Amino acid sequence: MMMWHNKFVVVGVTGGIAAYKAAELVSVLTREGAEVQVIMTASAQQFITPLTLQTLSKNPVIVDMFAEPKAWEVQHVALADKADLFLVVPATANLIGKVANGIADDMLTTTIMATRAPVVFAPAMNVHMYANPIVQMNIHKLRGFYHFVEPGSGRLACGYEGKGRLAELSEILETAGRVLNSGTSAQQTPGEYSNRVVTNINDQLEAQQCGVADYSGLTVLVTAGATREAIDPIRFITNRSTGKMGFAIAEAAARRGARVILVAGPTNLPAPPGVELVAIESARDMYAAVTEHYPGVDVVIKSAAVADYRPKQRAGQKIKKGEGDLILELERNPDILAQLGKTKQRQVLVGFAAETNDLIRHASDKVRRKNLDFIVANDVTQAGAGFGTDTNMVKFIFPTGEIHELPMMPKSEVAGAILDQVLVILRQRDKE
Ligand code: PMT
């Protein structure tokens, strides 16, 4: 992609759940030789930190128009003039609405307003917001001046299914490259857009279909919960996993049309609708169930917290209290995920890493050692993350060392983001 070499690209990031995907975009553009300047809106910072984008773009991120030094009066004009291309990823309904109505009240909107460079918007928002006639009218109005990358259909982080998910990164880059090469500013005269709005809105509304099944035809195996390693008939060693994370993934995959096999340790959670539940107790039970199904599945997501050790002896009767201390000798359990990594064929293999220290170092080691496609790393010392909570805060870590950082979000949304990432990998493979 030589086309990006020495190009000055301004990336505008607005406040939506897809903001973290801007990090990947910035990383690709920088790698391809573009000089990237990121401008974030105030709400974008609730979803991704300026530091992440600053590190990836190798340029200070502009977040505040009135920050010192007070060069903003000229800065937005200078950036507007210097830019070869503007990309707004993700573009929220709010940002689109502002630009469509000539509102320039922050650094991003003023710079867009001041530029003659082509601007590409990649909208991402809730299905119903995207279908809202006002949003559609704004998009339609802007189409006369700017370029758009259609959002994709599928399950959104908000739980709804339909159109509104940020387009694939490859699509955004393809459109951006085409616009850059064509040299069009797209700032044509708006033309007779008002008559076309009505048809366009009707088309859009008709196109809203629930139940989009982007996983249909795929079999997903999910592991969830804790294993129990018996000491005697009434005692066991276990951990704090409740199964919430894994059950959320299984439920999301089933809603998206997958055949789902959920191998789960003991839990109070009901089996999600449409999921084949395989209840197990110990790590060795889980090993047997998972390896039996492995050859027939397309995706494995191992969110279970598996005991690394089990008591060497399992007493046949309840162990009686004695005078002194009791020493339990433990032996290693099989590492299920490592075994799957060794025998991997076409499956996409996703692991989890629950860490209390050196999260990135430990998780990066696991992603490579276990031959995974990526690992979902959670720092379980963070409030609202890890065991038992309804939310989680994770990073996707890839064998290449690339990291995608997600904000704190409900486990159902983390599940959606994992499934989105798996689809990106599967589609990438299809192209190879
Ligand atoms: O169930 P919740 O209460 O919702 O909590 C969610 C969670 C914290 C359990 C989940 O988010 C999580 O982090 N799961 C992985 C926990 C873990 O055991 O991580 P680990 O770093 O020990 O293991 C790494 C990976 O290898 C995991 O995918 C694990 O399933 C797998 N493993 C580990 C040991 C083993 N013997 N066999 C394995 O397959």
Coordinates of C-alpha atoms and ligand atoms in Angstrom, one line a residue:
M1 CA 0.0 0.0 0.0
M2 CA 2.6 2.5 -1.2
M3 CA -0.2 5.0 -1.7
W4 CA 0.0 6.0 2.0
H5 CA 3.6 6.9 1.9
N6 CA 4.2 10.5 3.0
K7 CA 0.4 11.2 3.0
F8 CA -0.9 13.4 5.8
V9 CA -4.0 11.8 7.2
V10 CA -6.2 13.3 9.9
V11 CA -8.1 10.7 11.8
G12 CA -11.1 12.0 13.8
V13 CA -12.3 9.7 16.5
T14 CA -15.7 10.2 18.1
G15 CA -17.3 8.6 21.1
G16 CA -18.7 5.2 20.3
I17 CA -18.0 1.7 21.4
A18 CA -16.1 1.2 18.1
A19 CA -13.6 3.9 19.0
Y20 CA -11.1 1.2 19.9
K21 CA -11.0 0.1 16.3
A22 CA -9.6 3.5 15.3
A23 CA -6.4 2.3 17.1
E24 CA -6.0 -0.5 14.5
L25 CA -6.6 1.9 11.7
V26 CA -4.0 4.4 13.0
S27 CA -1.6 1.6 13.4
V28 CA -2.0 0.3 9.8
L29 CA -1.7 3.8 8.3
T30 CA 1.4 4.6 10.3
R31 CA 3.0 1.3 9.3
E32 CA 2.2 2.1 5.7
G33 CA 4.2 5.3 5.9
A34 CA 1.4 7.9 6.4
E35 CA 1.8 10.7 8.8
V36 CA -1.2 10.5 11.1
Q37 CA -2.7 13.2 13.2
V38 CA -5.5 12.1 15.5
I39 CA -8.2 14.5 16.7
M40 CA -10.5 13.0 19.4
T41 CA -13.8 14.4 20.6
A42 CA -14.3 14.8 24.4
S43 CA -16.6 11.7 24.5
A44 CA -14.2 9.6 22.5
Q45 CA -11.9 9.7 25.5
Q46 CA -14.4 7.7 27.4
F47 CA -13.8 4.8 25.1
I48 CA -10.1 4.9 24.3
T49 CA -7.2 6.9 25.8
P50 CA -5.4 9.6 23.9
L51 CA -2.2 7.9 25.0
T52 CA -3.0 4.8 23.0
L53 CA -3.6 6.8 19.8
Q54 CA -0.6 9.0 20.5
T55 CA 1.7 6.0 20.8
L56 CA 0.3 4.4 17.6
S57 CA 0.3 7.6 15.6
K58 CA 3.7 8.8 17.0
N59 CA 2.1 12.3 17.2
P60 CA 0.4 14.2 20.1
V61 CA -3.3 13.7 20.0
I62 CA -5.5 16.8 19.8
V63 CA -8.3 16.6 22.3
D64 CA -8.9 20.1 23.5
M65 CA -9.3 23.1 21.3
F66 CA -8.5 25.5 24.1
A67 CA -5.5 23.6 25.6
E68 CA -2.2 25.5 26.0
P69 CA -0.4 26.6 24.0
K70 CA -3.4 28.5 22.6
A71 CA -2.5 27.9 19.0
W72 CA -6.0 26.6 18.1
E73 CA -7.1 29.6 16.1
V74 CA -4.6 28.7 13.5
Q75 CA -4.1 25.0 14.3
H76 CA -7.4 23.8 12.9
V77 CA -6.7 25.8 9.7
A78 CA -3.2 24.5 9.4
L79 CA -4.3 20.9 9.8
A80 CA -7.2 21.5 7.4
D81 CA -4.8 22.8 4.8
K82 CA -2.1 20.2 5.4
A83 CA -4.4 17.2 5.2
D84 CA -4.4 14.9 2.2
L85 CA -7.4 13.0 3.6
F86 CA -9.7 13.1 6.6
L87 CA -11.1 9.8 8.1
V88 CA -13.7 9.9 10.8
V89 CA -13.8 6.5 12.5
P90 CA -16.1 5.9 14.1
A91 CA -18.5 8.7 13.1
T92 CA -21.4 8.9 15.6
A93 CA -24.9 10.2 14.9
N94 CA -23.9 13.3 17.0
L95 CA -20.8 14.1 14.8
I96 CA -22.7 13.5 11.6
G97 CA -25.6 15.7 12.8
K98 CA -23.3 18.5 13.8
V99 CA -21.4 18.6 10.4
A100 CA -24.7 18.3 8.5
N101 CA -26.0 21.3 10.3
G102 CA -22.9 23.4 10.1
I103 CA -22.0 23.2 13.8
A104 CA -18.3 23.6 14.5
D105 CA -17.9 23.6 18.3
D106 CA -14.8 21.5 18.8
M107 CA -11.5 20.8 17.2
L108 CA -12.8 18.0 15.0
T109 CA -15.8 19.7 13.6
T110 CA -14.0 23.0 13.0
T111 CA -11.2 21.3 11.2
I112 CA -13.6 19.3 9.0
M113 CA -15.5 22.5 8.2
A114 CA -12.2 24.2 7.3
T115 CA -10.7 21.5 5.1
R116 CA -10.7 21.2 1.3
A117 CA -9.4 17.7 1.6
P118 CA -11.7 14.7 1.0
V119 CA -13.4 13.5 4.2
V120 CA -14.5 9.9 4.7
F121 CA -17.0 9.1 7.4
A122 CA -17.3 5.5 8.8
P123 CA -20.5 5.6 10.8
A124 CA -21.1 3.3 13.7
M125 CA -24.1 3.5 16.1
N126 CA -27.1 1.7 17.5
V127 CA -29.3 0.0 14.9
H128 CA -32.3 2.2 15.7
M129 CA -30.2 5.4 15.7
Y130 CA -28.9 4.5 12.3
A131 CA -32.4 3.9 11.0
N132 CA -33.7 7.1 12.5
P133 CA -34.9 9.3 9.6
I134 CA -33.1 12.4 11.1
V135 CA -29.8 10.5 11.0
Q136 CA -30.5 9.2 7.5
M137 CA -31.4 12.7 6.4
N138 CA -28.1 14.1 7.8
I139 CA -26.1 11.3 6.1
H140 CA -27.9 11.8 2.9
K141 CA -27.3 15.6 3.0
L142 CA -23.6 15.0 3.6
R143 CA -23.3 12.5 0.8
G144 CA -23.4 15.4 -1.6
F145 CA -20.1 16.7 -0.1
Y146 CA -18.3 13.8 1.6
H147 CA -17.7 10.1 1.4
F148 CA -19.2 7.3 3.5
V149 CA -18.3 3.8 4.3
E150 CA -21.6 1.9 4.9
P151 CA -21.8 0.4 8.4
G152 CA -22.0 -3.4 8.5
S153 CA -24.9 -5.6 9.7
G154 CA -24.7 -7.9 12.6
R155 CA -24.9 -8.0 16.3
L156 CA -24.0 -4.6 17.8
A157 CA -22.5 -4.0 21.2
C158 CA -25.8 -2.6 22.3
G159 CA -27.4 -6.1 21.9
Y160 CA -29.5 -5.2 18.8
E161 CA -29.0 -6.9 15.5
G162 CA -29.0 -5.0 12.2
K163 CA -27.1 -2.2 10.4
G164 CA -24.9 0.1 12.4
R165 CA -21.7 -1.8 13.2
L166 CA -18.5 -0.1 12.0
A167 CA -17.5 -1.4 8.6
E168 CA -14.5 -3.8 8.5
L169 CA -11.2 -2.0 8.6
S170 CA -10.3 -3.4 5.2
E171 CA -13.4 -1.8 3.7
I172 CA -12.6 1.6 5.3
L173 CA -9.0 1.4 4.0
E174 CA -10.2 0.4 0.6
T175 CA -12.6 3.4 0.4
A176 CA -10.0 5.8 1.8
G177 CA -7.4 4.6 -0.7
R178 CA -9.8 5.0 -3.6
V179 CA -10.8 8.5 -2.5
L180 CA -7.1 9.4 -2.0
N181 CA -6.2 8.1 -5.4
S182 CA -9.1 9.7 -7.2
G183 CA -8.0 13.1 -5.7
T184 CA -11.7 14.1 -5.4
S185 CA -12.5 16.4 -2.6
A186 CA -16.1 15.2 -2.8
Q187 CA -17.1 18.7 -2.0
Q188 CA -19.5 18.9 -5.0
T189 CA -22.6 20.9 -5.0
P190 CA -25.3 19.2 -2.9
G191 CA -27.7 18.9 -5.8
E192 CA -31.3 18.0 -5.4
Y193 CA -30.8 15.8 -2.4
S194 CA -34.1 16.7 -0.7
N195 CA -36.3 14.6 -3.0
R196 CA -34.0 11.6 -2.8
V197 CA -34.0 11.6 1.0
V198 CA -37.5 10.1 1.2
T199 CA -36.7 7.1 -1.0
N200 CA -33.4 6.6 0.7
I201 CA -34.9 6.6 4.2
N202 CA -37.6 4.1 3.1
D203 CA -34.9 1.9 1.6
Q204 CA -32.9 2.1 4.8
L205 CA -35.9 1.3 7.0
E206 CA -36.8 -1.6 4.9
A207 CA -33.3 -2.9 5.1
Q208 CA -33.5 -3.1 8.9
Q209 CA -33.8 -6.8 9.6
C210 CA -33.4 -8.3 13.0
G211 CA -31.8 -11.7 13.5
V212 CA -28.7 -11.2 11.3
A213 CA -26.9 -14.5 11.4
D214 CA -23.3 -13.8 10.6
Y215 CA -22.2 -17.1 12.4
S216 CA -24.6 -19.4 10.6
G217 CA -22.9 -22.5 9.4
L218 CA -20.2 -22.2 12.0
T219 CA -19.7 -24.3 15.1
V220 CA -18.3 -22.6 18.2
L221 CA -17.0 -24.4 21.2
V222 CA -16.9 -22.3 24.4
T223 CA -15.6 -23.3 27.8
A224 CA -16.9 -21.5 30.9
G225 CA -16.6 -21.5 34.7
A226 CA -14.3 -23.2 37.1
T227 CA -13.2 -26.8 37.3
R228 CA -13.4 -28.7 40.6
E229 CA -10.6 -31.0 41.6
A230 CA -11.7 -33.5 44.2
I231 CA -9.8 -34.0 47.5
D232 CA -12.4 -36.5 48.8
P233 CA -16.1 -37.1 48.2
I234 CA -17.1 -33.8 49.7
R235 CA -14.2 -31.4 49.3
F236 CA -12.6 -29.9 46.3
I237 CA -10.1 -27.3 45.0
T238 CA -11.7 -24.6 42.7
N239 CA -11.5 -20.9 41.9
R240 CA -13.7 -17.8 41.7
S241 CA -15.0 -18.2 38.1
T242 CA -18.8 -18.1 37.9
G243 CA -19.2 -18.9 34.2
K244 CA -20.7 -15.4 33.4
M245 CA -18.1 -14.5 30.8
G246 CA -18.3 -17.9 29.0
F247 CA -22.0 -18.1 29.1
A248 CA -22.2 -14.5 27.6
I249 CA -20.0 -15.7 24.7
A250 CA -22.1 -18.8 24.2
E251 CA -25.3 -16.9 24.2
A252 CA -24.0 -14.2 21.8
A253 CA -22.7 -16.9 19.4
A254 CA -26.0 -18.7 19.4
R255 CA -27.9 -15.5 18.8
R256 CA -25.6 -14.9 15.8
G257 CA -26.6 -18.2 14.3
A258 CA -23.7 -20.5 15.4
R259 CA -24.1 -24.0 16.6
V260 CA -22.7 -23.7 20.1
I261 CA -21.2 -26.3 22.3
L262 CA -20.7 -25.0 25.8
V263 CA -18.5 -27.0 28.1
A264 CA -19.0 -25.7 31.5
G265 CA -17.9 -26.3 35.1
P266 CA -20.5 -26.3 37.9
T267 CA -22.5 -23.0 37.9
N268 CA -25.8 -21.6 38.9
L269 CA -26.4 -20.0 35.5
P270 CA -29.1 -21.4 33.2
A271 CA -28.0 -22.7 29.8
P272 CA -28.5 -20.0 27.2
P273 CA -31.3 -20.8 24.6
G274 CA -30.2 -22.9 21.7
V275 CA -26.8 -23.9 23.2
E276 CA -25.7 -27.5 23.7
L277 CA -24.5 -27.7 27.3
V278 CA -21.9 -30.3 28.3
A279 CA -21.6 -30.1 32.1
I280 CA -18.2 -31.2 33.5
E281 CA -16.5 -31.1 36.8
S282 CA -12.8 -31.5 36.7
A283 CA -10.1 -30.3 34.3
R284 CA -9.7 -33.9 33.0
D285 CA -13.5 -34.0 32.3
M286 CA -13.1 -30.8 30.4
Y287 CA -10.1 -32.1 28.5
A288 CA -12.1 -35.2 27.4
A289 CA -15.2 -33.2 26.3
V290 CA -13.2 -30.5 24.5
T291 CA -10.8 -32.8 22.6
E292 CA -13.8 -35.0 21.6
H293 CA -15.6 -32.1 19.9
Y294 CA -12.4 -30.2 18.7
P295 CA -12.1 -31.8 15.2
G296 CA -15.6 -30.8 14.2
V297 CA -15.6 -27.1 15.4
D298 CA -14.6 -23.9 13.6
V299 CA -13.9 -21.7 16.6
V300 CA -12.8 -22.4 20.2
I301 CA -13.1 -19.8 22.9
K302 CA -11.6 -20.9 26.2
S303 CA -12.9 -18.6 28.9
A304 CA -13.0 -21.3 31.6
A305 CA -10.7 -21.0 34.6
V306 CA -9.1 -24.5 34.6
A307 CA -7.3 -25.7 37.7
D308 CA -3.6 -26.2 36.8
Y309 CA -3.2 -28.8 39.6
R310 CA -5.3 -31.5 41.2
P311 CA -4.8 -33.5 44.4
K312 CA -2.5 -36.4 43.6
Q313 CA -4.7 -38.7 45.7
R314 CA -8.5 -38.5 45.8
A315 CA -9.5 -40.1 49.1
G316 CA -12.4 -42.6 48.7
Q317 CA -13.9 -41.6 52.0
K318 CA -14.2 -38.3 53.8
I319 CA -10.7 -37.4 55.2
K320 CA -10.9 -37.3 59.0
K321 CA -9.4 -34.6 61.1
G322 CA -6.1 -35.7 62.6
E323 CA -3.8 -34.2 65.3
G324 CA -1.4 -32.4 63.1
D325 CA -1.4 -30.6 59.8
L326 CA -2.6 -32.2 56.6
I327 CA -0.3 -31.9 53.5
L328 CA -2.0 -32.2 50.1
E329 CA 0.3 -33.2 47.3
L330 CA -0.8 -31.8 43.9
E331 CA 0.0 -32.9 40.4
R332 CA -0.3 -31.1 37.1
N333 CA -3.5 -31.2 35.1
P334 CA -3.3 -31.3 31.3
D335 CA -3.2 -27.9 29.7
I336 CA -6.2 -28.2 27.4
L337 CA -5.6 -25.1 25.4
A338 CA -1.9 -25.9 24.8
Q339 CA -3.0 -29.3 23.5
L340 CA -5.6 -27.7 21.1
G341 CA -2.8 -25.3 19.9
K342 CA -0.6 -28.3 19.1
T343 CA -3.2 -30.1 17.1
K344 CA -4.8 -27.0 15.5
Q345 CA -6.0 -27.4 11.9
R346 CA -8.4 -24.8 10.6
Q347 CA -9.9 -23.7 13.9
V348 CA -9.7 -20.2 15.2
L349 CA -8.3 -20.6 18.7
V350 CA -9.0 -17.9 21.4
G351 CA -7.7 -18.1 24.9
F352 CA -8.2 -16.1 28.0
A353 CA -5.6 -14.9 30.5
A354 CA -6.6 -14.0 34.0
E355 CA -3.6 -12.1 35.5
T356 CA -2.9 -10.3 38.7
N357 CA 0.4 -8.8 37.5
D358 CA 2.4 -8.2 34.3
L359 CA -0.8 -8.7 32.3
I360 CA 0.7 -8.0 28.9
R361 CA 3.9 -10.0 29.4
H362 CA 2.1 -13.1 30.8
A363 CA -0.7 -13.0 28.2
S364 CA 1.7 -12.4 25.3
D365 CA 3.7 -15.5 26.4
K366 CA 0.5 -17.6 26.5
V367 CA -0.7 -16.5 23.1
R368 CA 2.5 -17.7 21.5
R369 CA 3.2 -20.7 23.6
K370 CA -0.3 -22.1 23.1
N371 CA -0.4 -21.2 19.4
L372 CA -3.6 -19.0 19.7
D373 CA -5.0 -16.6 17.2
F374 CA -5.5 -14.1 20.0
I375 CA -5.9 -14.0 23.7
V376 CA -8.4 -12.0 25.8
A377 CA -6.4 -10.7 28.7
N378 CA -8.1 -9.4 31.9
D379 CA -6.4 -7.9 34.8
V380 CA -8.5 -9.5 37.5
T381 CA -7.3 -7.0 40.2
Q382 CA -9.3 -4.2 38.5
A383 CA -12.7 -3.3 39.9
G384 CA -15.4 -4.4 37.5
A385 CA -13.1 -6.9 35.7
G386 CA -12.6 -10.6 35.9
F387 CA -14.3 -13.1 38.2
G388 CA -18.0 -12.8 39.1
T389 CA -18.7 -9.3 37.8
D390 CA -21.2 -8.4 35.1
T391 CA -18.6 -6.2 33.3
N392 CA -15.1 -6.9 32.1
M393 CA -12.2 -4.8 30.9
V394 CA -10.0 -6.7 28.5
K395 CA -7.2 -6.4 25.9
F396 CA -7.0 -8.6 22.8
I397 CA -3.4 -9.6 22.4
F398 CA -2.2 -11.1 19.1
P399 CA 0.9 -13.3 18.3
T400 CA 2.4 -10.4 16.4
G401 CA 2.4 -8.3 19.6
E402 CA -0.5 -6.1 18.4
I403 CA -2.8 -5.1 21.2
H404 CA -6.5 -3.9 21.1
E405 CA -7.6 -2.3 24.3
L406 CA -11.3 -2.4 25.1
P407 CA -12.9 -0.1 27.7
M408 CA -14.9 -1.5 30.6
M409 CA -18.1 -2.9 29.2
P410 CA -20.8 -5.5 30.1
K411 CA -19.6 -9.1 29.5
S412 CA -22.3 -9.4 26.8
E413 CA -20.5 -6.6 24.9
V414 CA -17.1 -8.2 25.4
A415 CA -18.6 -11.4 24.0
G416 CA -19.7 -9.4 20.9
A417 CA -16.3 -7.8 20.4
I418 CA -14.6 -11.3 20.7
L419 CA -17.0 -12.7 18.1
D420 CA -16.4 -9.7 15.8
Q421 CA -12.7 -10.2 16.0
V422 CA -13.0 -13.9 15.2
L423 CA -15.0 -13.1 12.1
V424 CA -12.3 -10.7 11.0
I425 CA -9.8 -13.5 11.2
L426 CA -12.1 -16.0 9.4
R427 CA -12.8 -13.5 6.6
Q428 CA -9.1 -12.7 6.3
R429 CA -8.4 -16.4 5.9
D430 CA -11.1 -16.7 3.2
K431 CA -9.2 -14.1 1.2
E432 CA -5.8 -15.9 1.5
Ligands
PMT1 O1 -16.5 -16.9 34.9 P1 -16.5 -15.4 35.3 O2 -16.8 -15.2 36.8 O3 -17.3 -14.5 34.4 O4 -15.0 -14.9 35.2 C1 -14.4 -14.8 33.9 C2 -12.9 -15.2 34.0 C3 -12.1 -14.2 34.9 C4 -12.8 -16.6 34.5 C5 -12.4 -15.1 32.5 O5 -12.5 -13.8 32.0 C6 -11.0 -15.6 32.3 O6 -10.1 -14.8 32.5 N1 -10.8 -16.9 32.1 C7 -9.5 -17.5 32.0 C8 -9.0 -17.8 33.3 C9 -7.7 -18.6 33.4 O7 -7.7 -19.7 33.9 O8 -6.7 -18.1 32.8 P2 -5.2 -18.8 32.8 O9 -4.3 -17.7 32.5 O10 -5.0 -19.6 33.9 O11 -5.3 -19.8 31.5 C10 -5.0 -19.4 30.2 C11 -5.8 -20.1 29.2 O12 -5.5 -21.5 29.2 C12 -7.3 -20.0 29.5 O13 -8.0 -19.9 28.2 C13 -7.7 -21.4 30.1 O14 -9.0 -21.8 29.8 C14 -6.6 -22.3 29.5 N2 -6.2 -23.4 30.3 C15 -5.5 -23.2 31.5 C16 -5.1 -24.2 32.2 C17 -5.3 -25.5 31.8 N3 -4.9 -26.6 32.5 N4 -6.0 -25.7 30.6 C18 -6.4 -24.7 29.9 O15 -7.0 -24.9 28.8

